[in-house]
Amino acid sequence: MFSRYKVSGKYRAVVIGGSAGSFQGINKILAELPKEFPLPVFMCLHRLKHVRNGFVEALSIKSSKPVVEPYDKETIKRGQIYLAPANYHMSIELGNSIALSTEEMENNSRPAIDYTFETAAYVFRDKLVGILLSGANKDGAYGMMRIKQKGGLTIVQDPEESAINAMPNAALAQTKVDMILKVDQIIEFLLELDRACKMSQL
Amino acid sequence: MSIELDIEITDIRRLTDLIKDKYGYDFKDYAMSSFRRRIKRVIDIYKFKTVDKLIQVLDTTPTFFEEFISEITVNVTEMFRDPTFWRILKEQIIPNIILNHDRISIWHAGCSSGEEVLSMVIMLHEMGFLEKAKIMATDIDTAIINKAKTAAIPLKNMELNQKNYTSAFGSEGGQPLNLKKYFRDVGQESVFDKSLLQNVTYRKHDLVQGSVFSKFDLVLCRNVMIYFNQTLQNAVLAKLHESMFKYGYLAIGSKESLIWCDIANKFIVVNNEEKIYKKIKD
Ligand SMILES: C[S@@+](CC[C@H](N)C(=O)[O-])C[C@H]1O[C@@H](n2cnc3c(N)ncnc32)[C@H](O)[C@@H]1O
């Protein structure tokens, strides 16, 4: 099959960060994600701090599969979509599990994208894909740098397309990312990633 | 790209070994992801640059150790955190305990700067049960326990505390509830009315190495075990279990779960949304 992005099948996880203006893009990505997507997806999206309910339901409506807010030390399942819960940082822990933390806010956010990205890079190293979408502050820029330093693949939403481009721009200023893509291209990329990983897991 | 300090798992092991040998505290089974970040934070704050330097300072400067504990632990807290939890406590759990016992003993394990304790005191006072209560509040961090004893809350946090309080208990008789009536503003802090703290004892206690010291009707250990790995969660849960009367209640944080713990079958779920459990077996 035609391969535009030359995706390797070595990847074990995907992290996605987004903030203001990313909701539509996220919805579209989740709707197009294959039902049998073979990797876990960890999403850290800035959200209202003290609204515990509603967001995960809103995201699940159009998603090809349910989005879950994990419990602390929940075991990571392939193909599961995880959303960082309100008022907690979400990290990747040893022993194939997820950990939560109430630590200080970072970049005025809890959950913070840097937190999720940095811990995922630490555990998955060069087997991680990081995607940063539209947003209003610089959260995620440090995390993208860490993913790149560990050999992971970094993708930033095209600032031209981003509703609010402060976040993509901050990441681009800090790191020479691998790809700058529009949402539709990110979806194409994920479909290719899906095929490549399924091939290599055969 | 700037150069970043990478803390390896072997570094963490050397650090926790030294602390165990020299100070008797055991951080070996703290959750790696948050513990590693806390170590990184300490190294940044004190400009140590390397893990070796931190280990050396800990080895040669015993006075630094309490400070280290203070920085390593996560003390972020709020009054009436998870308002719906407090509503269930007020409407169901507390009345149930009083009905059976006429008295109530409570343990805040990992109380941090004490916001959770003040929330409890206010709620019990408003229910008319404060005189029936005995409250123990403990934490591993000496500095934060001393802070909790002052019962002084930063003014800048009071807006959120008031918001939580209002959404927990709503407004009574049309009058909006006012948290400020329990406080007196002094400089940048709101100081709690200490006459309401007569039945509260603050004490340093380590959940990992410390022993079981009493039994309680209600134990709150919220957002503490998230900093432990599953091995340690199991061990600490066993201690909490031992510290509870049969049919006593345990509350953990809203995103924690007991289901995968070894002794989960000694509890039943009373409220899954608010993470309230009841001990049913010794
Ligand atoms: C995030 S605070 C929780 C405060 C409050 N319960 C809440 O939910 O808002 C966690 C507290 O656990 C304490 N802690 C960590 N390890 C401990 C241990 N081994 N024994 C006792 N307390 C511990 C920390 O010092 C910190 O104050």
Coordinates of C-alpha atoms and ligand atoms in Angstrom, one line a residue:
Chain A
M1 CA 0.0 0.0 0.0
F2 CA 1.1 3.6 -0.7
S3 CA 3.1 4.9 2.2
R4 CA 3.4 8.6 2.6
Y5 CA 4.8 8.8 6.1
K6 CA 7.1 5.8 6.0
V7 CA 5.9 4.8 9.5
S8 CA 7.8 2.1 11.3
G9 CA 5.9 -0.7 13.2
K10 CA 8.2 -0.4 16.2
Y11 CA 5.9 2.0 18.1
R12 CA 4.2 1.0 21.4
A13 CA 2.2 4.1 22.4
V14 CA 0.8 7.4 21.2
V15 CA 0.5 10.5 23.4
I16 CA -1.7 13.5 22.3
G17 CA -1.7 16.9 23.9
G18 CA -4.1 19.7 23.3
S19 CA -5.7 22.8 24.8
A20 CA -7.9 25.7 23.7
G21 CA -9.1 25.1 20.2
S22 CA -8.1 21.4 20.0
F23 CA -11.5 19.8 20.8
Q24 CA -12.7 19.6 17.2
G25 CA -9.4 18.2 16.0
I26 CA -9.4 15.6 18.8
N27 CA -13.0 14.6 18.0
K28 CA -12.2 14.1 14.4
I29 CA -9.1 12.0 15.2
L30 CA -11.0 9.8 17.6
A31 CA -13.8 9.3 15.1
E32 CA -11.4 8.1 12.4
L33 CA -9.2 6.0 14.7
P34 CA -9.6 2.3 13.6
K35 CA -11.6 0.3 16.1
E36 CA -8.7 -2.2 16.5
F37 CA -6.0 0.4 16.8
P38 CA -3.1 -1.7 18.3
L39 CA -1.5 0.9 20.6
P40 CA -2.6 2.6 23.7
V41 CA -3.4 6.3 23.3
F42 CA -2.8 8.7 26.2
M43 CA -4.5 12.1 25.9
C44 CA -3.8 15.1 28.0
L45 CA -6.1 17.9 27.3
H46 CA -6.5 21.1 29.3
R47 CA -9.9 21.1 30.9
L48 CA -11.9 22.9 33.5
K49 CA -10.2 22.1 36.8
H50 CA -13.2 21.4 39.0
V51 CA -15.6 19.8 36.5
R52 CA -15.1 16.1 37.2
N53 CA -17.8 14.8 34.8
G54 CA -18.9 15.3 31.3
F55 CA -15.7 15.7 29.3
V56 CA -15.0 12.1 28.8
E57 CA -18.6 11.5 27.7
A58 CA -18.4 14.4 25.3
L59 CA -15.3 12.9 23.7
S60 CA -16.8 9.4 23.6
I61 CA -19.8 10.4 21.6
K62 CA -18.1 10.5 18.2
S63 CA -15.1 8.3 19.1
S64 CA -14.7 5.0 17.4
K65 CA -14.2 3.5 20.8
P66 CA -14.8 4.6 24.4
V67 CA -12.4 7.0 26.1
V68 CA -11.6 6.2 29.7
E69 CA -10.3 8.2 32.6
P70 CA -7.9 5.8 34.2
Y71 CA -7.7 5.0 37.9
D72 CA -4.3 5.3 39.6
K73 CA -2.1 2.2 38.8
E74 CA -4.6 1.0 36.2
T75 CA -3.0 -1.6 33.8
I76 CA -2.3 -0.2 30.3
K77 CA -4.3 -2.0 27.6
R78 CA -3.4 -2.0 24.0
G79 CA -5.8 -0.1 21.9
Q80 CA -7.4 1.7 24.9
I81 CA -7.8 5.5 24.8
Y82 CA -7.0 7.2 28.1
L83 CA -7.8 10.8 29.1
A84 CA -6.0 12.5 32.0
P85 CA -8.7 13.1 34.7
A86 CA -9.6 16.6 35.9
N87 CA -7.3 18.0 38.6
Y88 CA -4.7 15.2 38.3
H89 CA -1.5 14.8 36.4
M90 CA -1.3 11.5 34.5
S91 CA 2.0 9.6 34.1
I92 CA 3.2 6.4 32.7
E93 CA 4.5 4.2 35.5
L94 CA 6.7 1.2 35.5
G95 CA 5.1 -2.2 35.2
N96 CA 2.8 -1.3 32.3
S97 CA 0.5 0.9 34.4
I98 CA -0.7 4.5 34.7
A99 CA -0.1 6.7 37.7
L100 CA -1.9 9.9 38.8
S101 CA -0.6 12.8 40.9
T102 CA -2.0 15.9 42.5
E103 CA 1.4 17.7 42.2
E104 CA 1.6 21.5 41.7
M105 CA 0.2 22.8 38.4
E106 CA 2.7 23.1 35.6
N107 CA 2.2 25.8 33.0
N108 CA -0.9 26.7 35.0
S109 CA -2.4 23.3 34.2
R110 CA -3.2 20.1 36.0
P111 CA -3.3 17.9 34.1
A112 CA -0.1 19.2 32.3
I113 CA 0.9 17.9 28.9
D114 CA 4.6 18.1 29.8
Y115 CA 4.0 15.7 32.7
T116 CA 2.3 13.0 30.6
F117 CA 4.8 13.5 27.7
E118 CA 7.9 13.4 29.8
T119 CA 7.0 10.3 31.7
A120 CA 5.8 8.5 28.6
A121 CA 9.1 9.4 26.9
Y122 CA 11.0 8.0 29.9
V123 CA 9.2 4.7 29.7
F124 CA 8.6 4.2 25.9
R125 CA 11.8 5.9 24.7
D126 CA 12.1 5.6 20.9
K127 CA 8.8 3.6 20.7
L128 CA 6.6 6.6 21.4
V129 CA 4.7 8.9 19.0
G130 CA 3.9 12.4 20.4
I131 CA 1.3 14.6 18.8
L132 CA 0.7 18.2 20.0
L133 CA -2.4 20.1 18.8
S134 CA -3.8 23.6 19.1
G135 CA -3.5 25.5 22.4
A136 CA -3.0 28.7 24.2
N137 CA 0.2 28.3 26.3
K138 CA 3.6 26.6 26.1
D139 CA 2.6 23.4 27.8
G140 CA 3.8 20.4 25.8
A141 CA 6.9 22.1 24.4
Y142 CA 9.2 20.6 27.0
G143 CA 7.5 17.3 26.7
M144 CA 8.0 17.2 22.9
M145 CA 11.6 18.0 23.4
R146 CA 12.0 15.0 25.8
I147 CA 10.2 12.7 23.3
K148 CA 12.6 13.8 20.6
Q149 CA 15.6 13.4 22.9
K150 CA 14.6 9.8 23.7
G151 CA 14.3 9.0 20.0
G152 CA 10.5 9.1 19.7
L153 CA 8.5 10.6 16.8
T154 CA 7.2 14.1 17.2
I155 CA 4.3 15.6 15.3
V156 CA 2.9 19.2 15.7
Q157 CA -0.3 20.4 14.3
D158 CA 0.3 23.0 11.6
P159 CA 0.1 26.4 13.3
E160 CA -1.6 27.7 10.2
E161 CA -4.5 25.4 10.8
S162 CA -4.5 25.6 14.6
A163 CA -7.3 27.7 16.1
I164 CA -4.8 29.0 18.7
N165 CA -1.2 28.5 17.7
A166 CA 0.8 29.4 20.8
M167 CA 1.2 25.8 21.8
P168 CA 2.4 24.4 18.4
N169 CA 4.7 27.4 17.9
A170 CA 6.2 27.0 21.4
A171 CA 7.0 23.4 20.6
L172 CA 8.4 24.3 17.2
A173 CA 10.6 27.0 18.7
Q174 CA 12.1 24.5 21.1
T175 CA 12.5 21.3 19.1
K176 CA 13.2 20.4 15.5
V177 CA 10.1 18.2 15.3
D178 CA 9.7 15.4 12.8
M179 CA 6.5 16.5 11.1
I180 CA 4.1 19.4 10.9
L181 CA 0.7 18.2 9.8
K182 CA -2.9 19.2 9.5
V183 CA -5.5 17.2 11.4
D184 CA -6.5 15.3 8.2
Q185 CA -2.9 14.4 7.7
I186 CA -2.5 13.3 11.3
I187 CA -5.4 11.0 10.7
E188 CA -3.7 9.6 7.6
F189 CA -0.5 9.1 9.6
L190 CA -2.4 7.2 12.3
L191 CA -4.0 4.9 9.8
E192 CA -0.6 4.2 8.4
L193 CA 0.7 3.6 11.9
D194 CA -2.1 1.3 12.5
R195 CA -1.2 -0.8 9.5
A196 CA 2.5 -0.8 10.2
C197 CA 2.1 -1.9 13.9
K198 CA -0.4 -4.6 13.0
M199 CA 2.1 -5.9 10.4
S200 CA 5.0 -6.0 12.8
Q201 CA 2.9 -7.6 15.6
L202 CA 1.9 -10.5 13.3
Chain B
M1 CA 18.3 21.5 22.7
S2 CA 19.3 22.0 26.3
I3 CA 21.0 19.2 28.2
E4 CA 18.7 17.4 30.5
L5 CA 19.6 15.4 33.6
D6 CA 18.4 11.8 33.1
I7 CA 17.7 10.1 36.4
E8 CA 18.0 6.4 35.9
I9 CA 16.3 3.7 38.0
T10 CA 19.7 2.6 39.4
D11 CA 20.3 6.2 40.6
I12 CA 16.9 6.1 42.5
R13 CA 17.8 2.8 44.0
R14 CA 21.2 4.1 45.3
L15 CA 19.4 7.1 46.8
T16 CA 16.7 5.1 48.5
D17 CA 19.3 2.6 49.9
L18 CA 21.3 5.4 51.4
I19 CA 18.1 6.9 53.0
K20 CA 17.1 3.5 54.4
D21 CA 20.6 2.9 55.9
K22 CA 21.1 6.3 57.3
Y23 CA 17.7 7.6 58.3
G24 CA 15.5 4.5 58.5
Y25 CA 12.9 5.7 56.0
D26 CA 11.9 3.5 53.1
F27 CA 11.1 5.1 49.8
K28 CA 11.9 2.1 47.7
D29 CA 8.3 1.4 46.8
Y30 CA 7.2 4.9 46.0
A31 CA 5.8 5.2 42.5
M32 CA 8.7 5.6 40.1
S33 CA 7.2 8.2 37.8
S34 CA 6.3 10.8 40.4
F35 CA 9.2 10.0 42.8
R36 CA 11.7 10.4 40.0
R37 CA 10.2 13.8 39.1
R38 CA 10.3 14.9 42.8
I39 CA 14.0 14.0 43.0
K40 CA 14.7 16.0 39.8
R41 CA 12.8 18.9 41.4
V42 CA 15.0 18.8 44.5
I43 CA 18.1 18.6 42.4
D44 CA 16.9 21.7 40.5
I45 CA 15.9 23.7 43.6
Y46 CA 19.2 23.2 45.3
K47 CA 21.2 23.3 42.1
F48 CA 22.9 20.0 42.8
K49 CA 23.1 19.2 39.1
T50 CA 23.6 15.4 39.7
V51 CA 22.1 12.6 41.7
D52 CA 25.5 11.9 43.1
K53 CA 25.7 15.3 44.6
L54 CA 22.3 14.9 46.2
I55 CA 23.3 11.5 47.7
Q56 CA 26.5 13.1 49.0
V57 CA 24.7 15.9 50.7
L58 CA 22.2 13.6 52.3
D59 CA 25.0 11.4 53.5
T60 CA 27.0 14.2 55.1
T61 CA 24.3 16.6 56.2
P62 CA 21.6 15.0 58.5
T63 CA 19.9 18.4 59.0
F64 CA 19.1 18.5 55.3
F65 CA 17.1 15.3 55.5
E66 CA 13.8 16.9 56.9
E67 CA 14.0 19.5 54.2
F68 CA 14.4 16.7 51.6
I69 CA 11.3 14.9 52.9
S70 CA 9.4 18.2 52.7
E71 CA 10.3 18.7 49.1
I72 CA 9.9 15.1 48.0
T73 CA 6.3 14.8 49.4
V74 CA 3.4 16.3 47.5
N75 CA 1.5 18.5 49.8
V76 CA -1.1 20.0 47.4
T77 CA -4.5 20.0 49.0
E78 CA -7.8 21.9 49.2
M79 CA -10.6 22.3 51.7
F80 CA -13.7 20.2 50.8
R81 CA -11.8 18.6 47.9
D82 CA -14.4 16.7 45.8
P83 CA -17.5 18.4 47.2
T84 CA -19.8 15.5 46.4
F85 CA -17.7 13.3 48.7
W86 CA -18.3 15.6 51.6
R87 CA -22.0 15.7 50.9
I88 CA -22.2 11.8 51.1
L89 CA -20.1 11.9 54.3
K90 CA -22.5 14.4 55.9
E91 CA -25.7 12.8 54.7
Q92 CA -24.9 9.1 55.0
I93 CA -21.6 8.1 56.6
I94 CA -21.3 10.3 59.7
P95 CA -25.0 9.8 60.7
N96 CA -24.6 6.1 60.3
I97 CA -21.5 5.9 62.6
I98 CA -23.1 8.2 65.3
L99 CA -26.3 6.1 65.2
N100 CA -24.3 2.9 66.1
H101 CA -21.6 4.3 68.3
D102 CA -22.8 7.7 69.6
R103 CA -19.1 8.7 69.3
I104 CA -16.8 8.9 66.3
S105 CA -13.0 8.5 66.0
I106 CA -11.4 9.7 62.8
W107 CA -7.9 9.4 61.3
H108 CA -6.7 11.7 58.5
A109 CA -3.7 9.7 57.3
G110 CA -1.5 11.9 55.1
C111 CA -3.3 15.1 56.2
S112 CA -0.8 17.5 54.6
S113 CA -1.3 21.1 55.7
G114 CA -4.6 20.2 57.3
E115 CA -7.3 21.5 54.9
E116 CA -9.1 18.2 55.0
V117 CA -9.1 18.2 58.8
L118 CA -10.6 21.7 59.0
S119 CA -13.2 20.7 56.5
M120 CA -14.1 17.7 58.8
V121 CA -14.2 19.9 61.9
I122 CA -16.5 22.5 60.2
M123 CA -18.8 19.8 58.9
L124 CA -19.0 18.0 62.3
H125 CA -19.6 21.4 64.0
E126 CA -22.4 22.2 61.7
M127 CA -23.9 18.8 62.3
G128 CA -23.7 19.3 66.1
F129 CA -21.4 16.3 66.5
L130 CA -18.0 17.9 67.0
E131 CA -18.1 17.2 70.8
K132 CA -18.6 13.5 70.0
A133 CA -15.5 13.3 67.8
K134 CA -11.9 12.5 68.3
I135 CA -9.7 13.3 65.4
M136 CA -6.1 12.2 64.7
A137 CA -4.2 13.9 61.8
T138 CA -0.9 12.5 60.7
D139 CA 1.7 13.0 58.0
I140 CA 5.3 11.9 57.4
D141 CA 6.4 15.5 56.7
T142 CA 7.3 17.3 59.9
A143 CA 7.2 20.8 58.4
I144 CA 3.8 20.3 56.9
I145 CA 2.4 18.9 60.2
N146 CA 3.7 22.0 62.0
K147 CA 2.0 24.1 59.3
A148 CA -1.2 22.2 59.8
K149 CA -1.1 23.0 63.5
T150 CA -1.1 26.7 62.8
A151 CA -4.4 26.2 61.0
A152 CA -3.6 29.1 58.8
I153 CA -4.7 29.0 55.1
P154 CA -3.2 31.2 52.4
L155 CA -5.7 33.9 51.6
K156 CA -5.3 33.2 47.9
N157 CA -6.7 29.6 48.4
M158 CA -9.8 30.8 50.1
E159 CA -11.8 31.4 47.0
L160 CA -11.4 27.8 45.8
N161 CA -12.1 26.6 49.4
Q162 CA -15.3 28.6 49.5
K163 CA -16.4 27.4 46.1
N164 CA -15.9 23.7 47.2
Y165 CA -17.7 24.4 50.5
T166 CA -20.7 25.9 48.7
S167 CA -20.9 23.1 46.2
A168 CA -20.7 20.5 48.9
F169 CA -23.4 21.9 51.2
G170 CA -25.2 24.4 49.0
S171 CA -26.9 27.3 50.7
E172 CA -29.0 26.8 53.9
G173 CA -32.3 28.6 54.1
G174 CA -31.5 30.7 51.1
Q175 CA -28.5 32.2 52.9
P176 CA -25.3 31.5 51.0
L177 CA -22.9 29.6 53.3
N178 CA -19.9 31.6 54.3
L179 CA -16.6 29.9 55.1
K180 CA -15.1 33.1 56.4
K181 CA -17.0 33.0 59.6
Y182 CA -14.6 30.3 60.8
F183 CA -11.6 32.4 60.0
R184 CA -9.9 35.6 60.9
D185 CA -7.6 37.3 58.3
V186 CA -4.1 38.0 59.4
G187 CA -1.8 39.4 56.8
Q188 CA -1.8 37.0 53.8
E189 CA -3.5 34.2 55.7
S190 CA -6.9 33.2 57.1
V191 CA -6.5 31.8 60.5
F192 CA -9.0 29.2 61.7
D193 CA -10.9 29.5 64.9
K194 CA -8.7 27.3 67.2
S195 CA -11.5 26.7 69.8
L196 CA -12.9 24.2 67.3
L197 CA -9.7 22.2 67.3
Q198 CA -9.8 20.9 70.9
N199 CA -10.5 17.3 69.8
V200 CA -7.9 17.3 67.1
T201 CA -4.4 15.8 67.6
Y202 CA -1.6 16.4 65.0
R203 CA 1.2 14.0 64.9
K204 CA 4.1 12.9 62.7
H205 CA 3.6 9.3 61.5
D206 CA 5.0 7.3 58.6
L207 CA 2.5 5.0 57.0
V208 CA 5.3 2.9 55.5
Q209 CA 7.4 2.1 58.6
G210 CA 5.2 3.3 61.4
S211 CA 3.1 0.9 63.5
V212 CA -0.6 0.6 63.9
F213 CA -1.4 2.8 66.9
S214 CA -5.1 2.9 67.4
K215 CA -8.5 1.9 65.9
F216 CA -10.9 4.3 64.2
D217 CA -14.5 4.5 62.9
L218 CA -13.5 6.4 59.8
V219 CA -10.1 6.6 58.1
L220 CA -9.4 9.1 55.3
C221 CA -6.3 8.4 53.2
R222 CA -7.0 10.4 50.1
N223 CA -4.4 11.1 47.4
V224 CA -1.6 9.6 49.5
M225 CA -1.3 6.0 48.2
I226 CA -1.2 7.3 44.6
Y227 CA 2.5 8.1 45.4
F228 CA 3.1 4.4 46.2
N229 CA 3.6 1.4 43.8
Q230 CA 1.2 -1.5 44.1
T231 CA 3.4 -3.5 46.5
L232 CA 3.4 -0.6 48.9
Q233 CA -0.3 0.1 48.4
N234 CA -1.0 -3.4 49.5
A235 CA 1.1 -3.1 52.6
V236 CA -0.3 0.2 53.6
L237 CA -3.9 -0.9 53.0
A238 CA -3.3 -3.8 55.3
K239 CA -2.2 -1.3 58.0
L240 CA -5.2 0.9 57.4
H241 CA -7.4 -2.1 57.6
E242 CA -5.9 -3.0 61.0
S243 CA -6.5 0.5 62.2
M244 CA -10.2 0.3 61.6
F245 CA -13.0 -1.1 63.7
K246 CA -15.0 -3.8 62.0
Y247 CA -17.8 -2.0 60.0
G248 CA -15.7 1.1 60.0
Y249 CA -15.3 3.3 56.9
L250 CA -12.3 4.0 54.6
A251 CA -12.2 6.9 52.1
I252 CA -9.5 7.1 49.4
G253 CA -9.0 9.6 46.6
S254 CA -11.6 9.8 43.8
K255 CA -9.2 8.3 41.2
E256 CA -7.9 5.5 43.4
S257 CA -9.2 2.0 43.6
L258 CA -8.9 -0.9 46.0
I259 CA -10.2 -3.6 43.6
W260 CA -6.7 -4.9 42.7
C261 CA -5.4 -5.0 46.3
D262 CA -4.8 -8.3 48.0
I263 CA -7.3 -7.7 50.8
A264 CA -10.0 -6.0 48.7
N265 CA -12.4 -8.8 49.8
K266 CA -12.2 -7.6 53.4
F267 CA -14.1 -4.4 52.3
I268 CA -17.3 -3.7 50.5
V269 CA -17.9 -0.7 48.4
V270 CA -20.3 1.8 50.0
N271 CA -20.0 4.5 47.4
N272 CA -18.0 3.8 44.2
E273 CA -18.2 7.3 42.8
E274 CA -16.8 8.8 46.0
K275 CA -14.5 5.8 46.8
I276 CA -15.9 5.0 50.3
Y277 CA -15.4 1.5 51.6
K278 CA -16.6 -0.4 54.6
K279 CA -14.5 -3.0 56.5
I280 CA -16.5 -6.2 56.7
K281 CA -13.9 -8.8 57.8
D282 CA -11.1 -8.7 60.3
Ligands
LIG1 C1 -1.5 15.2 48.2 S1 -1.4 15.1 50.0 C2 -3.0 14.6 50.4 C3 -3.7 15.6 51.3 C4 -5.2 15.4 51.5 N1 -5.4 14.0 52.1 C5 -6.0 15.6 50.2 O1 -6.5 14.6 49.6 O2 -6.1 16.7 49.8 C6 -0.4 13.7 50.3 C7 0.3 13.7 51.7 O3 0.8 12.4 52.0 C8 1.9 12.5 52.8 N2 2.7 11.2 52.7 C9 3.5 10.8 51.8 N3 4.1 9.6 52.1 C10 3.7 9.4 53.4 C11 3.9 8.3 54.3 N4 4.8 7.3 54.1 N5 3.3 8.4 55.6 C12 2.5 9.4 55.8 N6 2.2 10.4 55.0 C13 2.8 10.4 53.8 C14 2.6 13.7 52.2 O4 3.6 14.2 53.0 C15 1.5 14.6 51.8 O5 1.3 15.6 52.8

